[in-house]
Amino acid sequence: MFVIILISSLAVLLAWLSRFEKFKYGLELSFILLAFFMSIRYNFGNDYVGYLDYFKNASLFANFKNSIQSNQFEIGWNLLSYLFRPIGFFGMIIFLTIFEYFVIYRFIKRYVPVEWYWFAVFIFTFNVAHMLICASMMRQFLAMCIFLLSVDFIIQKKWIISILFVLLASSFHTSAIILIPFCFIGFLKITLTSKKVIIWFSVYILIYFFATYFLSDLYYKIISLEQFEKYQYYLNQAKIVNGSGLGIIFCLIMFFFVLYTQKNQN
């Protein structure tokens, strides 16, 4: 854990230095460091061994058949495992990590002001729900990064291309299909003020705390369906994470920090 904190802190520092002309490539160095560190991980996370065992037995047509019959892994992941067999599982991790971290870097570079690079990297590295958890959830992280590539087209109101990206992402993790409505956000006219941010975040907090009471029965019925059997393992894991309340505390800290800095700038 000490090494992870050290690498993450150095990455944040490099991103912060990118505001200066002499260190204008600080963000690039930050993600090169992170990508290198995370690409050489071994037996990291709960799912690593399962992915490795599946990769060793990868067979193109057999995997497609098993995917349809057992819903164990999505077809996109089956194909990916088969294609990377010549260079091995470790080679696939290196390739995917480089691709995924390039997508995250590109997203920050394009949509985050240079003076906020460090904060974006801080959120990504120090919020365990991002970098660390994503290193374990290989299919989910790949699906999320593919969706991030669609943001350009969402903004340009090219919803057909955006939906194609979502469908591609869902071939690696079925849950990505719920992102289709977001492909039409570009058609909405949204302006954010401090007051609106407070209102929306308050609604989010209420939903976060009370959704469990109102929607739990429906959620358990859905997750108990045979089609979602492969996700039932994560149900108990989610109880542990959500029950701690650490995620909400972290979001609150970031929320008030952004409001404070915005007030000072105004």
PDB file of C-alpha atoms in Angstrom:
ATOM      1  CA  MET A   1       0.000   0.000   0.000  1.00  0.00           C
ATOM      2  CA  PHE A   2       2.891   2.347   0.751  1.00  0.00           C
ATOM      3  CA  VAL A   3       4.225   1.927  -2.791  1.00  0.00           C
ATOM      4  CA  ILE A   4       0.787   2.670  -4.267  1.00  0.00           C
ATOM      5  CA  ILE A   5       0.462   5.844  -2.181  1.00  0.00           C
ATOM      6  CA  LEU A   6       3.978   6.908  -3.160  1.00  0.00           C
ATOM      7  CA  ILE A   7       3.400   6.351  -6.894  1.00  0.00           C
ATOM      8  CA  SER A   8       0.006   8.063  -6.752  1.00  0.00           C
ATOM      9  CA  SER A   9       1.440  11.060  -4.890  1.00  0.00           C
ATOM     10  CA  LEU A  10       4.228  11.402  -7.427  1.00  0.00           C
ATOM     11  CA  ALA A  11       1.695  11.216 -10.264  1.00  0.00           C
ATOM     12  CA  VAL A  12      -0.373  13.993  -8.662  1.00  0.00           C
ATOM     13  CA  LEU A  13       2.769  16.106  -8.224  1.00  0.00           C
ATOM     14  CA  LEU A  14       3.747  15.671 -11.879  1.00  0.00           C
ATOM     15  CA  ALA A  15       0.239  16.638 -12.958  1.00  0.00           C
ATOM     16  CA  TRP A  16       0.407  19.735 -10.748  1.00  0.00           C
ATOM     17  CA  LEU A  17       3.759  20.759 -12.249  1.00  0.00           C
ATOM     18  CA  SER A  18       2.262  20.673 -15.748  1.00  0.00           C
ATOM     19  CA  ARG A  19       0.900  24.205 -15.186  1.00  0.00           C
ATOM     20  CA  PHE A  20       4.457  25.507 -15.523  1.00  0.00           C
ATOM     21  CA  GLU A  21       6.063  25.921 -18.937  1.00  0.00           C
ATOM     22  CA  LYS A  22       9.196  24.001 -17.947  1.00  0.00           C
ATOM     23  CA  PHE A  23       7.042  21.021 -16.911  1.00  0.00           C
ATOM     24  CA  LYS A  24       4.338  21.246 -19.582  1.00  0.00           C
ATOM     25  CA  TYR A  25       4.556  17.482 -20.129  1.00  0.00           C
ATOM     26  CA  GLY A  26       3.875  16.748 -16.480  1.00  0.00           C
ATOM     27  CA  LEU A  27       0.502  15.123 -17.183  1.00  0.00           C
ATOM     28  CA  GLU A  28       2.077  12.862 -19.782  1.00  0.00           C
ATOM     29  CA  LEU A  29       4.796  11.815 -17.336  1.00  0.00           C
ATOM     30  CA  SER A  30       2.153  11.287 -14.671  1.00  0.00           C
ATOM     31  CA  PHE A  31       0.238   8.764 -16.761  1.00  0.00           C
ATOM     32  CA  ILE A  32       3.360   7.088 -18.098  1.00  0.00           C
ATOM     33  CA  LEU A  33       4.326   6.439 -14.479  1.00  0.00           C
ATOM     34  CA  LEU A  34       0.856   5.154 -13.555  1.00  0.00           C
ATOM     35  CA  ALA A  35       0.526   3.009 -16.675  1.00  0.00           C
ATOM     36  CA  PHE A  36       3.947   1.436 -16.149  1.00  0.00           C
ATOM     37  CA  PHE A  37       3.271   0.717 -12.486  1.00  0.00           C
ATOM     38  CA  MET A  38      -0.183  -0.784 -13.041  1.00  0.00           C
ATOM     39  CA  SER A  39       0.795  -2.761 -16.146  1.00  0.00           C
ATOM     40  CA  ILE A  40       3.300  -4.880 -14.203  1.00  0.00           C
ATOM     41  CA  ARG A  41       0.820  -5.844 -11.485  1.00  0.00           C
ATOM     42  CA  TYR A  42       0.537  -9.529 -10.660  1.00  0.00           C
ATOM     43  CA  ASN A  43      -2.268 -11.374  -8.844  1.00  0.00           C
ATOM     44  CA  PHE A  44      -3.902  -8.059  -8.000  1.00  0.00           C
ATOM     45  CA  GLY A  45      -7.537  -8.104  -6.878  1.00  0.00           C
ATOM     46  CA  ASN A  46     -10.161 -10.776  -6.299  1.00  0.00           C
ATOM     47  CA  ASP A  47     -10.773 -11.574  -9.967  1.00  0.00           C
ATOM     48  CA  TYR A  48      -7.187 -11.934 -11.207  1.00  0.00           C
ATOM     49  CA  VAL A  49      -6.949 -15.707 -10.805  1.00  0.00           C
ATOM     50  CA  GLY A  50     -10.352 -16.228 -12.401  1.00  0.00           C
ATOM     51  CA  TYR A  51      -9.373 -14.187 -15.437  1.00  0.00           C
ATOM     52  CA  LEU A  52      -6.052 -16.018 -15.669  1.00  0.00           C
ATOM     53  CA  ASP A  53      -7.659 -19.473 -15.533  1.00  0.00           C
ATOM     54  CA  TYR A  54     -10.178 -18.478 -18.164  1.00  0.00           C
ATOM     55  CA  PHE A  55      -7.420 -17.068 -20.378  1.00  0.00           C
ATOM     56  CA  LYS A  56      -5.411 -20.297 -20.201  1.00  0.00           C
ATOM     57  CA  ASN A  57      -8.373 -22.250 -21.531  1.00  0.00           C
ATOM     58  CA  ALA A  58      -9.337 -19.698 -24.151  1.00  0.00           C
ATOM     59  CA  SER A  59     -10.782 -21.296 -27.263  1.00  0.00           C
ATOM     60  CA  LEU A  60     -12.548 -19.092 -29.787  1.00  0.00           C
ATOM     61  CA  PHE A  61     -15.642 -21.114 -30.710  1.00  0.00           C
ATOM     62  CA  ALA A  62     -15.873 -23.011 -27.420  1.00  0.00           C
ATOM     63  CA  ASN A  63     -15.785 -19.747 -25.482  1.00  0.00           C
ATOM     64  CA  PHE A  64     -18.514 -18.225 -27.636  1.00  0.00           C
ATOM     65  CA  LYS A  65     -20.673 -21.281 -26.972  1.00  0.00           C
ATOM     66  CA  ASN A  66     -19.983 -21.182 -23.237  1.00  0.00           C
ATOM     67  CA  SER A  67     -20.635 -17.445 -23.146  1.00  0.00           C
ATOM     68  CA  ILE A  68     -24.112 -17.909 -24.592  1.00  0.00           C
ATOM     69  CA  GLN A  69     -24.964 -20.946 -22.466  1.00  0.00           C
ATOM     70  CA  SER A  70     -23.517 -19.942 -19.089  1.00  0.00           C
ATOM     71  CA  ASN A  71     -23.352 -16.123 -19.261  1.00  0.00           C
ATOM     72  CA  GLN A  72     -19.925 -16.412 -17.630  1.00  0.00           C
ATOM     73  CA  PHE A  73     -18.074 -13.918 -19.792  1.00  0.00           C
ATOM     74  CA  GLU A  74     -19.164 -11.593 -22.587  1.00  0.00           C
ATOM     75  CA  ILE A  75     -18.340 -12.397 -26.190  1.00  0.00           C
ATOM     76  CA  GLY A  76     -15.987  -9.415 -26.522  1.00  0.00           C
ATOM     77  CA  TRP A  77     -13.847 -10.662 -23.647  1.00  0.00           C
ATOM     78  CA  ASN A  78     -13.846 -14.157 -25.117  1.00  0.00           C
ATOM     79  CA  LEU A  79     -12.514 -12.837 -28.401  1.00  0.00           C
ATOM     80  CA  LEU A  80      -9.935 -10.656 -26.657  1.00  0.00           C
ATOM     81  CA  SER A  81      -8.648 -13.583 -24.586  1.00  0.00           C
ATOM     82  CA  TYR A  82      -8.306 -15.683 -27.710  1.00  0.00           C
ATOM     83  CA  LEU A  83      -6.502 -12.987 -29.722  1.00  0.00           C
ATOM     84  CA  PHE A  84      -3.936 -12.365 -26.982  1.00  0.00           C
ATOM     85  CA  ARG A  85      -3.031 -16.009 -26.438  1.00  0.00           C
ATOM     86  CA  PRO A  86       0.192 -15.700 -28.506  1.00  0.00           C
ATOM     87  CA  ILE A  87       1.650 -13.083 -26.125  1.00  0.00           C
ATOM     88  CA  GLY A  88       0.101 -14.428 -22.928  1.00  0.00           C
ATOM     89  CA  PHE A  89      -2.116 -13.096 -20.174  1.00  0.00           C
ATOM     90  CA  PHE A  90       0.549 -10.759 -18.809  1.00  0.00           C
ATOM     91  CA  GLY A  91       0.996  -9.281 -22.276  1.00  0.00           C
ATOM     92  CA  MET A  92      -2.739  -8.668 -22.495  1.00  0.00           C
ATOM     93  CA  ILE A  93      -2.709  -6.855 -19.142  1.00  0.00           C
ATOM     94  CA  ILE A  94       0.131  -4.607 -20.337  1.00  0.00           C
ATOM     95  CA  PHE A  95      -1.676  -3.799 -23.594  1.00  0.00           C
ATOM     96  CA  LEU A  96      -5.030  -3.118 -21.915  1.00  0.00           C
ATOM     97  CA  THR A  97      -3.446  -0.976 -19.192  1.00  0.00           C
ATOM     98  CA  ILE A  98      -1.644   1.190 -21.756  1.00  0.00           C
ATOM     99  CA  PHE A  99      -4.844   1.591 -23.774  1.00  0.00           C
ATOM    100  CA  GLU A 100      -7.032   2.346 -20.743  1.00  0.00           C
ATOM    101  CA  TYR A 101      -4.638   4.835 -19.190  1.00  0.00           C
ATOM    102  CA  PHE A 102      -4.213   6.573 -22.528  1.00  0.00           C
ATOM    103  CA  VAL A 103      -8.004   6.974 -22.681  1.00  0.00           C
ATOM    104  CA  ILE A 104      -8.094   8.433 -19.152  1.00  0.00           C
ATOM    105  CA  TYR A 105      -5.160  10.732 -19.978  1.00  0.00           C
ATOM    106  CA  ARG A 106      -6.819  11.857 -23.210  1.00  0.00           C
ATOM    107  CA  PHE A 107     -10.081  12.581 -21.401  1.00  0.00           C
ATOM    108  CA  ILE A 108      -8.364  14.732 -18.758  1.00  0.00           C
ATOM    109  CA  LYS A 109      -6.192  16.496 -21.333  1.00  0.00           C
ATOM    110  CA  ARG A 110      -9.208  17.392 -23.454  1.00  0.00           C
ATOM    111  CA  TYR A 111     -11.812  18.308 -20.853  1.00  0.00           C
ATOM    112  CA  VAL A 112      -9.961  19.438 -17.722  1.00  0.00           C
ATOM    113  CA  PRO A 113      -8.241  22.861 -17.433  1.00  0.00           C
ATOM    114  CA  VAL A 114      -4.495  22.575 -16.947  1.00  0.00           C
ATOM    115  CA  GLU A 115      -4.666  24.051 -13.432  1.00  0.00           C
ATOM    116  CA  TRP A 116      -6.974  21.189 -12.451  1.00  0.00           C
ATOM    117  CA  TYR A 117      -4.924  18.324 -13.911  1.00  0.00           C
ATOM    118  CA  TRP A 118      -3.557  17.464 -10.494  1.00  0.00           C
ATOM    119  CA  PHE A 119      -7.038  17.256  -8.971  1.00  0.00           C
ATOM    120  CA  ALA A 120      -8.279  14.968 -11.741  1.00  0.00           C
ATOM    121  CA  VAL A 121      -5.299  12.661 -11.211  1.00  0.00           C
ATOM    122  CA  PHE A 122      -5.860  12.834  -7.445  1.00  0.00           C
ATOM    123  CA  ILE A 123      -9.478  11.703  -7.834  1.00  0.00           C
ATOM    124  CA  PHE A 124      -8.454   8.874 -10.147  1.00  0.00           C
ATOM    125  CA  THR A 125      -5.615   7.570  -7.985  1.00  0.00           C
ATOM    126  CA  PHE A 126      -6.731   8.175  -4.395  1.00  0.00           C
ATOM    127  CA  ASN A 127     -10.381   7.229  -4.755  1.00  0.00           C
ATOM    128  CA  VAL A 128     -10.175   3.443  -4.394  1.00  0.00           C
ATOM    129  CA  ALA A 129     -13.307   3.089  -6.514  1.00  0.00           C
ATOM    130  CA  HIS A 130     -11.278   4.207  -9.522  1.00  0.00           C
ATOM    131  CA  MET A 131      -7.667   3.144 -10.119  1.00  0.00           C
ATOM    132  CA  LEU A 132      -7.344   0.317  -7.590  1.00  0.00           C
ATOM    133  CA  ILE A 133     -10.764  -1.268  -8.045  1.00  0.00           C
ATOM    134  CA  CYS A 134     -10.549  -0.892 -11.821  1.00  0.00           C
ATOM    135  CA  ALA A 135      -7.259  -2.783 -11.799  1.00  0.00           C
ATOM    136  CA  SER A 136      -9.210  -5.769 -10.496  1.00  0.00           C
ATOM    137  CA  MET A 137     -12.369  -5.283 -12.570  1.00  0.00           C
ATOM    138  CA  MET A 138     -10.723  -5.762 -15.948  1.00  0.00           C
ATOM    139  CA  ARG A 139     -13.854  -6.110 -18.072  1.00  0.00           C
ATOM    140  CA  GLN A 140     -15.679  -3.273 -16.335  1.00  0.00           C
ATOM    141  CA  PHE A 141     -12.735  -0.876 -16.665  1.00  0.00           C
ATOM    142  CA  LEU A 142     -12.301  -1.684 -20.340  1.00  0.00           C
ATOM    143  CA  ALA A 143     -16.017  -1.076 -20.919  1.00  0.00           C
ATOM    144  CA  MET A 144     -15.840   2.248 -19.071  1.00  0.00           C
ATOM    145  CA  CYS A 145     -12.852   3.411 -21.111  1.00  0.00           C
ATOM    146  CA  ILE A 146     -14.594   2.513 -24.358  1.00  0.00           C
ATOM    147  CA  PHE A 147     -17.557   4.599 -23.231  1.00  0.00           C
ATOM    148  CA  LEU A 148     -15.243   7.524 -22.436  1.00  0.00           C
ATOM    149  CA  LEU A 149     -14.191   7.477 -26.089  1.00  0.00           C
ATOM    150  CA  SER A 150     -17.809   8.169 -27.002  1.00  0.00           C
ATOM    151  CA  VAL A 151     -17.924  11.431 -25.026  1.00  0.00           C
ATOM    152  CA  ASP A 152     -16.582  13.397 -28.002  1.00  0.00           C
ATOM    153  CA  PHE A 153     -19.453  12.156 -30.141  1.00  0.00           C
ATOM    154  CA  ILE A 154     -22.012  12.738 -27.375  1.00  0.00           C
ATOM    155  CA  ILE A 155     -20.971  16.388 -27.224  1.00  0.00           C
ATOM    156  CA  GLN A 156     -21.142  16.595 -31.031  1.00  0.00           C
ATOM    157  CA  LYS A 157     -24.669  15.095 -30.873  1.00  0.00           C
ATOM    158  CA  LYS A 158     -23.606  12.115 -33.000  1.00  0.00           C
ATOM    159  CA  TRP A 159     -25.790   9.715 -31.058  1.00  0.00           C
ATOM    160  CA  ILE A 160     -25.543   6.807 -33.501  1.00  0.00           C
ATOM    161  CA  ILE A 161     -21.760   6.621 -33.125  1.00  0.00           C
ATOM    162  CA  SER A 162     -22.121   7.009 -29.359  1.00  0.00           C
ATOM    163  CA  ILE A 163     -24.536   4.081 -29.193  1.00  0.00           C
ATOM    164  CA  LEU A 164     -22.137   1.958 -31.250  1.00  0.00           C
ATOM    165  CA  PHE A 165     -19.442   2.633 -28.649  1.00  0.00           C
ATOM    166  CA  VAL A 166     -21.847   1.608 -25.882  1.00  0.00           C
ATOM    167  CA  LEU A 167     -22.714  -1.601 -27.722  1.00  0.00           C
ATOM    168  CA  LEU A 168     -19.011  -2.331 -28.118  1.00  0.00           C
ATOM    169  CA  ALA A 169     -18.490  -1.690 -24.399  1.00  0.00           C
ATOM    170  CA  SER A 170     -21.395  -4.013 -23.562  1.00  0.00           C
ATOM    171  CA  SER A 171     -19.644  -6.816 -25.441  1.00  0.00           C
ATOM    172  CA  PHE A 172     -17.043  -6.697 -22.647  1.00  0.00           C
ATOM    173  CA  HIS A 173     -19.471  -6.052 -19.798  1.00  0.00           C
ATOM    174  CA  THR A 174     -23.213  -6.363 -20.313  1.00  0.00           C
ATOM    175  CA  SER A 175     -24.069  -3.710 -17.735  1.00  0.00           C
ATOM    176  CA  ALA A 176     -22.666  -1.027 -20.060  1.00  0.00           C
ATOM    177  CA  ILE A 177     -25.931  -1.194 -21.999  1.00  0.00           C
ATOM    178  CA  ILE A 178     -27.539   1.052 -19.360  1.00  0.00           C
ATOM    179  CA  LEU A 179     -25.324   3.889 -20.651  1.00  0.00           C
ATOM    180  CA  ILE A 180     -27.370   4.254 -23.851  1.00  0.00           C
ATOM    181  CA  PRO A 181     -29.546   7.098 -22.442  1.00  0.00           C
ATOM    182  CA  PHE A 182     -26.363   9.107 -21.813  1.00  0.00           C
ATOM    183  CA  CYS A 183     -25.720   9.137 -25.550  1.00  0.00           C
ATOM    184  CA  PHE A 184     -28.433  11.793 -25.850  1.00  0.00           C
ATOM    185  CA  ILE A 185     -27.141  14.154 -23.151  1.00  0.00           C
ATOM    186  CA  GLY A 186     -25.587  16.324 -25.853  1.00  0.00           C
ATOM    187  CA  PHE A 187     -29.063  17.467 -26.843  1.00  0.00           C
ATOM    188  CA  LEU A 188     -29.729  18.885 -23.369  1.00  0.00           C
ATOM    189  CA  LYS A 189     -28.883  22.464 -22.522  1.00  0.00           C
ATOM    190  CA  ILE A 190     -27.288  22.281 -19.088  1.00  0.00           C
ATOM    191  CA  THR A 191     -25.747  25.228 -17.257  1.00  0.00           C
ATOM    192  CA  LEU A 192     -24.251  24.693 -13.812  1.00  0.00           C
ATOM    193  CA  THR A 193     -24.108  27.270 -11.054  1.00  0.00           C
ATOM    194  CA  SER A 194     -23.121  26.822  -7.423  1.00  0.00           C
ATOM    195  CA  LYS A 195     -26.801  26.765  -6.447  1.00  0.00           C
ATOM    196  CA  LYS A 196     -27.678  24.111  -9.029  1.00  0.00           C
ATOM    197  CA  VAL A 197     -24.707  21.982  -8.031  1.00  0.00           C
ATOM    198  CA  ILE A 198     -25.822  22.078  -4.389  1.00  0.00           C
ATOM    199  CA  ILE A 199     -29.388  21.114  -5.341  1.00  0.00           C
ATOM    200  CA  TRP A 200     -28.343  18.237  -7.578  1.00  0.00           C
ATOM    201  CA  PHE A 201     -25.834  16.943  -5.063  1.00  0.00           C
ATOM    202  CA  SER A 202     -28.457  17.114  -2.299  1.00  0.00           C
ATOM    203  CA  VAL A 203     -30.810  15.049  -4.452  1.00  0.00           C
ATOM    204  CA  TYR A 204     -27.981  12.601  -5.062  1.00  0.00           C
ATOM    205  CA  ILE A 205     -27.353  12.263  -1.319  1.00  0.00           C
ATOM    206  CA  LEU A 206     -31.052  11.607  -0.650  1.00  0.00           C
ATOM    207  CA  ILE A 207     -31.211   8.988  -3.383  1.00  0.00           C
ATOM    208  CA  TYR A 208     -27.994   7.406  -2.126  1.00  0.00           C
ATOM    209  CA  PHE A 209     -29.329   6.918   1.395  1.00  0.00           C
ATOM    210  CA  PHE A 210     -32.988   6.156   0.709  1.00  0.00           C
ATOM    211  CA  ALA A 211     -32.840   4.178  -2.532  1.00  0.00           C
ATOM    212  CA  THR A 212     -31.880   1.097  -0.541  1.00  0.00           C
ATOM    213  CA  TYR A 213     -35.160   1.194   1.349  1.00  0.00           C
ATOM    214  CA  PHE A 214     -37.418   1.896  -1.619  1.00  0.00           C
ATOM    215  CA  LEU A 215     -35.695  -0.082  -4.358  1.00  0.00           C
ATOM    216  CA  SER A 216     -33.977  -2.941  -2.520  1.00  0.00           C
ATOM    217  CA  ASP A 217     -36.765  -5.477  -3.137  1.00  0.00           C
ATOM    218  CA  LEU A 218     -36.878  -4.680  -6.839  1.00  0.00           C
ATOM    219  CA  TYR A 219     -33.087  -4.764  -7.072  1.00  0.00           C
ATOM    220  CA  TYR A 220     -32.822  -8.173  -5.391  1.00  0.00           C
ATOM    221  CA  LYS A 221     -35.520  -9.597  -7.653  1.00  0.00           C
ATOM    222  CA  ILE A 222     -33.680  -8.395 -10.743  1.00  0.00           C
ATOM    223  CA  ILE A 223     -30.238  -9.532  -9.584  1.00  0.00           C
ATOM    224  CA  SER A 224     -31.684 -12.941  -8.670  1.00  0.00           C
ATOM    225  CA  LEU A 225     -32.684 -13.619 -12.261  1.00  0.00           C
ATOM    226  CA  GLU A 226     -30.700 -16.310 -14.035  1.00  0.00           C
ATOM    227  CA  GLN A 227     -29.418 -13.793 -16.586  1.00  0.00           C
ATOM    228  CA  PHE A 228     -27.660 -11.843 -13.809  1.00  0.00           C
ATOM    229  CA  GLU A 229     -26.305 -14.852 -11.935  1.00  0.00           C
ATOM    230  CA  LYS A 230     -22.709 -13.902 -12.655  1.00  0.00           C
ATOM    231  CA  TYR A 231     -23.175 -10.559 -10.851  1.00  0.00           C
ATOM    232  CA  GLN A 232     -24.633 -11.992  -7.641  1.00  0.00           C
ATOM    233  CA  TYR A 233     -21.146 -12.432  -6.197  1.00  0.00           C
ATOM    234  CA  TYR A 234     -20.650  -8.663  -6.196  1.00  0.00           C
ATOM    235  CA  LEU A 235     -23.867  -8.072  -4.282  1.00  0.00           C
ATOM    236  CA  ASN A 236     -22.324  -8.971  -0.924  1.00  0.00           C
ATOM    237  CA  GLN A 237     -19.164  -7.085  -1.846  1.00  0.00           C
ATOM    238  CA  ALA A 238     -21.228  -3.959  -2.489  1.00  0.00           C
ATOM    239  CA  LYS A 239     -22.801  -4.231   0.963  1.00  0.00           C
ATOM    240  CA  ILE A 240     -19.391  -3.994   2.564  1.00  0.00           C
ATOM    241  CA  VAL A 241     -18.252  -1.032   0.471  1.00  0.00           C
ATOM    242  CA  ASN A 242     -21.480   0.964   0.629  1.00  0.00           C
ATOM    243  CA  GLY A 243     -22.058   0.208   4.284  1.00  0.00           C
ATOM    244  CA  SER A 244     -18.824   1.884   5.349  1.00  0.00           C
ATOM    245  CA  GLY A 245     -19.911   5.281   4.039  1.00  0.00           C
ATOM    246  CA  LEU A 246     -16.333   6.076   3.032  1.00  0.00           C
ATOM    247  CA  GLY A 247     -17.333   6.695  -0.566  1.00  0.00           C
ATOM    248  CA  ILE A 248     -19.867   9.353   0.373  1.00  0.00           C
ATOM    249  CA  ILE A 249     -17.366  11.063   2.672  1.00  0.00           C
ATOM    250  CA  PHE A 250     -14.801  11.226  -0.124  1.00  0.00           C
ATOM    251  CA  CYS A 251     -17.391  12.673  -2.532  1.00  0.00           C
ATOM    252  CA  LEU A 252     -18.402  15.287   0.040  1.00  0.00           C
ATOM    253  CA  ILE A 253     -14.803  16.389   0.511  1.00  0.00           C
ATOM    254  CA  MET A 254     -14.325  16.802  -3.248  1.00  0.00           C
ATOM    255  CA  PHE A 255     -17.686  18.575  -3.568  1.00  0.00           C
ATOM    256  CA  PHE A 256     -16.956  21.224  -0.940  1.00  0.00           C
ATOM    257  CA  PHE A 257     -13.414  21.656  -2.243  1.00  0.00           C
ATOM    258  CA  VAL A 258     -14.715  22.473  -5.734  1.00  0.00           C
ATOM    259  CA  LEU A 259     -17.296  24.918  -4.343  1.00  0.00           C
ATOM    260  CA  TYR A 260     -14.645  26.625  -2.219  1.00  0.00           C
ATOM    261  CA  THR A 261     -12.223  27.090  -5.097  1.00  0.00           C
ATOM    262  CA  GLN A 262     -15.007  28.252  -7.420  1.00  0.00           C
ATOM    263  CA  LYS A 263     -16.063  30.866  -4.862  1.00  0.00           C
ATOM    264  CA  ASN A 264     -12.498  32.139  -4.544  1.00  0.00           C
ATOM    265  CA  GLN A 265     -12.105  32.363  -8.319  1.00  0.00           C
ATOM    266  CA  ASN A 266     -15.361  34.321  -8.663  1.00  0.00           C
TER     267      ASN A 266
END
